[in-house]
Coordinates of C-alpha atoms in Angstrom, one line a residue:
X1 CA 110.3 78.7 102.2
X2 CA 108.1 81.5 100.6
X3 CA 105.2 79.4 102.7
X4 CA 106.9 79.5 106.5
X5 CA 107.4 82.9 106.3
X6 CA 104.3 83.7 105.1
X7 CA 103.1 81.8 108.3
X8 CA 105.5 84.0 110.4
X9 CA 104.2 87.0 109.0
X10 CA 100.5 85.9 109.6
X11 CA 101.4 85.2 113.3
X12 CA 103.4 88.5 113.8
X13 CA 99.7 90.3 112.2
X14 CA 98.4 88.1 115.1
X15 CA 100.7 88.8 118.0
X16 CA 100.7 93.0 117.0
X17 CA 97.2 93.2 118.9
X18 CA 98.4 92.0 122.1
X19 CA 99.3 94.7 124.7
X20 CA 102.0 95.3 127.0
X21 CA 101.2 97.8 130.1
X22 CA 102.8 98.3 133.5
X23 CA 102.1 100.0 136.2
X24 CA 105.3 101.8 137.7
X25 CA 106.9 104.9 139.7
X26 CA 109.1 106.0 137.5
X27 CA 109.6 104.8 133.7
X28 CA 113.2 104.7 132.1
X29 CA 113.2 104.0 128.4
X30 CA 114.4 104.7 125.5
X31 CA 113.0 107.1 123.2
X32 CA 112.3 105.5 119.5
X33 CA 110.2 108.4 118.0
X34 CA 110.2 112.2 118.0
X35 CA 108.0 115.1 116.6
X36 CA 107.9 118.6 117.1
X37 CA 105.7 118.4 119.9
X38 CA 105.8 114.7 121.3
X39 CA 108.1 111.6 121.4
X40 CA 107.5 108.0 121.6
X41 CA 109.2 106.1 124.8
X42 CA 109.8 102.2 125.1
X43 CA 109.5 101.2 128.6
X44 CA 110.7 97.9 129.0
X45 CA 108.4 96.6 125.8
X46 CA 105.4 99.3 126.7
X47 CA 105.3 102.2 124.3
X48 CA 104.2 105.7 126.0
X49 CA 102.9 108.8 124.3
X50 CA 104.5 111.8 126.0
X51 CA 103.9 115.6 125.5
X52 CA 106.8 117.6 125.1
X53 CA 106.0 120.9 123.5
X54 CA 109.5 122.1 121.5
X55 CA 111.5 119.0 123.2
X56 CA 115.3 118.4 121.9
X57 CA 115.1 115.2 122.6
X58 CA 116.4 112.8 120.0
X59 CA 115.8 109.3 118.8
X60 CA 118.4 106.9 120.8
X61 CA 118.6 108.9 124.2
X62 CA 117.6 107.4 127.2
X63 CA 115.1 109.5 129.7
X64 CA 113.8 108.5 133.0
X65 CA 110.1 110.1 133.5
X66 CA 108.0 110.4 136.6
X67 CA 104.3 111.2 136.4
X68 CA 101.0 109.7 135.7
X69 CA 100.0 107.2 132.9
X70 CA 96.5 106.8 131.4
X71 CA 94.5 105.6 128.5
X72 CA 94.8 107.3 125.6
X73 CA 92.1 109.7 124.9
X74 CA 92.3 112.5 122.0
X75 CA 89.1 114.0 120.9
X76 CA 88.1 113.6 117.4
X77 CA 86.1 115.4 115.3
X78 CA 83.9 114.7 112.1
X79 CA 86.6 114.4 108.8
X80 CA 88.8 114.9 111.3
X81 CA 92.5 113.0 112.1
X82 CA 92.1 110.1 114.6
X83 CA 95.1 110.6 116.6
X84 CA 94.3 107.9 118.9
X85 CA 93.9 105.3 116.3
X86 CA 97.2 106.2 114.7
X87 CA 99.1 105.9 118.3
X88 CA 97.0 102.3 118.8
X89 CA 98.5 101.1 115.5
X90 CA 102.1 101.8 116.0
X91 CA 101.6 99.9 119.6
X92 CA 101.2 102.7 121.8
X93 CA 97.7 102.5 123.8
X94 CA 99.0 105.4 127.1
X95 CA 100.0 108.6 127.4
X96 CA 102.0 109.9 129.6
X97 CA 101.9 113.1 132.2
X98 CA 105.6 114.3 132.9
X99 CA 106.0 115.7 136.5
X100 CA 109.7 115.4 136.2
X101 CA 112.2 114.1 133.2
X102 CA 116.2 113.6 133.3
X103 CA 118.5 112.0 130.9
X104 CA 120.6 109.4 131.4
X105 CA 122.2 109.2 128.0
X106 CA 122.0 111.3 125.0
X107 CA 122.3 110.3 121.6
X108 CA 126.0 112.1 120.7
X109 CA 123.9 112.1 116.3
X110 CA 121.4 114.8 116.3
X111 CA 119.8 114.3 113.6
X112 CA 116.7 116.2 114.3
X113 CA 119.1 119.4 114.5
X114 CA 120.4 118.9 110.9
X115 CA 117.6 118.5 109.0
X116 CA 116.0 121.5 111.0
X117 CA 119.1 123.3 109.1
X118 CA 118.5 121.4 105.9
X119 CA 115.2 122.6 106.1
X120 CA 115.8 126.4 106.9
X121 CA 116.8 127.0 103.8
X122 CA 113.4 127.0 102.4
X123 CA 110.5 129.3 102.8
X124 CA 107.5 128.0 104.8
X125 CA 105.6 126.3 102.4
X126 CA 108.4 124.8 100.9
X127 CA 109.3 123.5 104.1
X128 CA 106.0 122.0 104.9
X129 CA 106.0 120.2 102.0
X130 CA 109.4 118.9 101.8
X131 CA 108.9 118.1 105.4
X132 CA 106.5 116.3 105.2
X133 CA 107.4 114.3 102.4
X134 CA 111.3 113.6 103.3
X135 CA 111.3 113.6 107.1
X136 CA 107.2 112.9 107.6
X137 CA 107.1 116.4 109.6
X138 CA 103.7 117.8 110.3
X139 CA 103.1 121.6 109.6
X140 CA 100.7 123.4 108.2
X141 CA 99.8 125.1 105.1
X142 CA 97.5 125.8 102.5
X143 CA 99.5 123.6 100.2
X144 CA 100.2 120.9 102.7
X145 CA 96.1 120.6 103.0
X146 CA 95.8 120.4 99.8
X147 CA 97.9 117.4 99.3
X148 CA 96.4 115.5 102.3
X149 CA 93.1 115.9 100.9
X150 CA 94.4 113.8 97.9
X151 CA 96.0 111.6 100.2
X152 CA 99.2 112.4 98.2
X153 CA 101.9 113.1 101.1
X154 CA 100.6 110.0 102.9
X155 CA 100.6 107.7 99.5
X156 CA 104.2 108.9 99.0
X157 CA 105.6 108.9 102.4
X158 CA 103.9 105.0 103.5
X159 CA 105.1 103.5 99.7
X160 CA 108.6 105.3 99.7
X161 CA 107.9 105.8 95.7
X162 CA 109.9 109.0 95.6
X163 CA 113.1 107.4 96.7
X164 CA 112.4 104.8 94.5
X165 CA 112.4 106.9 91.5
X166 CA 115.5 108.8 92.8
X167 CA 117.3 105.3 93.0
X168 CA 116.3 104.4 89.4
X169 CA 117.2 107.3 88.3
X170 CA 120.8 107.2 89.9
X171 CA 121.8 103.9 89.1
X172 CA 120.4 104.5 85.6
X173 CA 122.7 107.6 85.3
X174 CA 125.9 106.0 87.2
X175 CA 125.6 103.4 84.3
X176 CA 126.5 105.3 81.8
X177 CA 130.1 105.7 83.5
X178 CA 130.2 102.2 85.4
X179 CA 129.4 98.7 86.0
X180 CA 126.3 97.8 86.5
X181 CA 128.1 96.1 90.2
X182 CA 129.5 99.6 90.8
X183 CA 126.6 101.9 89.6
X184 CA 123.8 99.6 92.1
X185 CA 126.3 99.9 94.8
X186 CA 126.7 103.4 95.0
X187 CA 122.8 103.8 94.3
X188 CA 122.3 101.5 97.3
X189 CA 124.6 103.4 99.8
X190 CA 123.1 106.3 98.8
X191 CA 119.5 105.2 99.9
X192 CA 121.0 103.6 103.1
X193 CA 122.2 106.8 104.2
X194 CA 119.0 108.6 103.3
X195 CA 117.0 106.4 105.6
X196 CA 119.9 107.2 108.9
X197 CA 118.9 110.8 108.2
X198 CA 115.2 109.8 108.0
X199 CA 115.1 107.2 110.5
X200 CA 112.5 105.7 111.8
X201 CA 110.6 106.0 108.3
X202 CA 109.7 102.6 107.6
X203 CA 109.4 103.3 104.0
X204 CA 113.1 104.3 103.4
X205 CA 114.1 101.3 106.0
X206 CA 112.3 98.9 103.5
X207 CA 113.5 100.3 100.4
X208 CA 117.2 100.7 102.0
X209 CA 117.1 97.2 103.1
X210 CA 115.5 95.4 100.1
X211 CA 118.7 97.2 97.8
X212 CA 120.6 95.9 99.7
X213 CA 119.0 92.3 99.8
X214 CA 118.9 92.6 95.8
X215 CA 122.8 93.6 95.2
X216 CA 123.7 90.7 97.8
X217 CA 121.4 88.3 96.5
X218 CA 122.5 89.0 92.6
X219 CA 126.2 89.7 93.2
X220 CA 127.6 87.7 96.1
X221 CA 125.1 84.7 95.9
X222 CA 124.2 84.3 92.4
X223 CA 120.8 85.1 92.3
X224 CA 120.2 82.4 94.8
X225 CA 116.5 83.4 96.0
X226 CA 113.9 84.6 93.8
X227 CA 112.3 88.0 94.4
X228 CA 109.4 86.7 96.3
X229 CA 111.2 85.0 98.4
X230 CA 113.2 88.3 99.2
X231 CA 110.4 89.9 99.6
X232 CA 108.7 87.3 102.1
X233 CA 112.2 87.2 104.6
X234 CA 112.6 91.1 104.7
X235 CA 108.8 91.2 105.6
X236 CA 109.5 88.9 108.3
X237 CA 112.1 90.4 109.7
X238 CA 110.5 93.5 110.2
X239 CA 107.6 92.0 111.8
X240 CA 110.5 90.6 114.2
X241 CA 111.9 93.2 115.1
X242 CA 108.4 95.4 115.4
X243 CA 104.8 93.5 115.3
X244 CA 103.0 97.2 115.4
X245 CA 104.5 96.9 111.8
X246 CA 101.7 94.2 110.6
X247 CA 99.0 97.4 111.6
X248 CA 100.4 100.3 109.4
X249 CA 99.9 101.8 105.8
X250 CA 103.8 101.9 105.2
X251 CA 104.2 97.8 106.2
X252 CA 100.7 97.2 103.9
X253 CA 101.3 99.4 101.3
X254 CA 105.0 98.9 100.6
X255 CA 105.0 95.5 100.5
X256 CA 101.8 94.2 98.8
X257 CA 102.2 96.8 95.9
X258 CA 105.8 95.6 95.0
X259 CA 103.6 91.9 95.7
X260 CA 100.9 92.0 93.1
X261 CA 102.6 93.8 90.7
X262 CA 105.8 90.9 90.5
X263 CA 102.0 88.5 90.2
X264 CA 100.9 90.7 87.0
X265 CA 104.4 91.1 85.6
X266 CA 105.5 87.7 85.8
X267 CA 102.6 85.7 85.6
X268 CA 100.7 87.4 83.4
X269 CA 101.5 86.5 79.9
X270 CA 103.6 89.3 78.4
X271 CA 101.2 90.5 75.8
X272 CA 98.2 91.3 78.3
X273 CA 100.7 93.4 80.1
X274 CA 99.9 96.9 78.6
X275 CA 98.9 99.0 81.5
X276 CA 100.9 102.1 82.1
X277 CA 100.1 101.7 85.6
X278 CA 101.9 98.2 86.0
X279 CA 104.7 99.5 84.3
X280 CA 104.7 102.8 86.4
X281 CA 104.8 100.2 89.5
X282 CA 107.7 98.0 88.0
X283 CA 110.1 100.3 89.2
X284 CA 109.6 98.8 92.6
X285 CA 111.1 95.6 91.0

């Protein structure tokens, strides 16, 4: 089993650099991405870039646009961000100039709204930080640099570690006063609404999902599949439902770090097992 999905997987990598343009009049999609100053559109399977400077557009609602699409083409400099080669891995290879936009349906969840108020509660560097770290938001500050030069915000936003930790940590505290079925239960809900306020953060998806593969797997099917194989189906599922997955750090990252360290844990012989660093990445197990 482990081996077909593998296969899958290695044909999804495959399939995610094959591109889907058209060439229409006007473009009605739904929108599957926002920032502050963008959002992401899919147009009948092509994904547009469109500029929208303080847009209150949310995930879910349904636009129609009418402009001009090109290539895209965002100047880089030296050290500097490659913006287009972050778009191209997600699947989206044209922007998108908006003459006119209307709405057709708007999402009734406004989840961009809330954690704007979540995070208003914070001064500005707190909110950069916590931002960037909870809801991948992109402002600016001296301490926000900072982290991004030690690649720290984009380690712990692609592997999902934090949440991790915070589900550990839950489930190891709810055990003191449950079950163990109870106690993972809660912990798993927990996450799973976490990643509705965070979505699309493929992180929290895969960490959400994968709890709640392990509590079905352990207490409803008797530990039927081993974790490998867990870990093979969720990663073809995602690839499924998004190829663009196969090309980015969160897919990469979050699942071959869980991969080889359930190789050094359990195949290793236990005594050669000594490294703090394993046992720091066991909590992904």
């Amino acid at each position: 089993m482990t081996l077909l999905l593998s296969g899958v997987i290695i044909l999804g990598i495959a399939i995610s650099f094959i591109n889907i343009s058209y060439q229409k009049d006007i473009y009605q999609g739904v929108i599957y991405e926002t920032k502050d100053n963008y959002f992401l559109l899919n147009s009948g399977g092509e994904r547009l870039y469109v500029y929208a400077k303080k847009h209150e557009h949310e995930i879910g609602d349904i636009v129609n646009i009418k402009g001009d699409k090109q290539k895209l083409n965002f100047t880089v400099l030296e050290s500097d961000f490659d913006f287009t080669d972050y778009l191209n891995r997600k699947g989206v290879f044209h922007s998108f100039n908006v003459k006119e936009i209307k709405t057709s349906f708007a999402n009734p969840i406004r989840i961009k709204s809330l954690q704007e108020k979540f995070l208003n509660k914070f001064n500005e560097t707190e909110q950069s930080i916590i931002g960037a770290i909870l809801f991948s938001k992109g402002e600016d500050s001296a301490l926000r640099t900072t982290l991004d030069n030690l690649h720290l915000t984009r380690f712990l936003t692609a592997t999902g570690l934090y949440i991790i930790g915070f589900a550990a940590l839950l489930n190891y505290l709810l055990k003191i006063f449950l079950k163990d079925k109870t106690s993972e239960a809660i912990s798993t809900l927990v996450v799973l609404i976490y990643s509705a306020f965070t979505f699309p953060r493929l992180a929290i998806i895969r960490v959400a999902a994968f709890q709640v593969l392990k509590w079905i797997n352990k207490y409803l099917m008797n530990k039927k599949f081993t974790y490998l194989e867990m870990l093979s189906l969720l990663g073809t599922i995602f690839l499924l439902v998004d190829r663009y997955l196969a090309r980015q750090d969160s897919f990469i990252l979050g699942f071959s770090i869980p991969l080889v360290t359930y190789l050094i844990r359990d195949v290793c012989p236990e005594n050669k097992l000594k490294s703090s660093l394993v046992k720091t990445f066991s909590i992904y197990l």
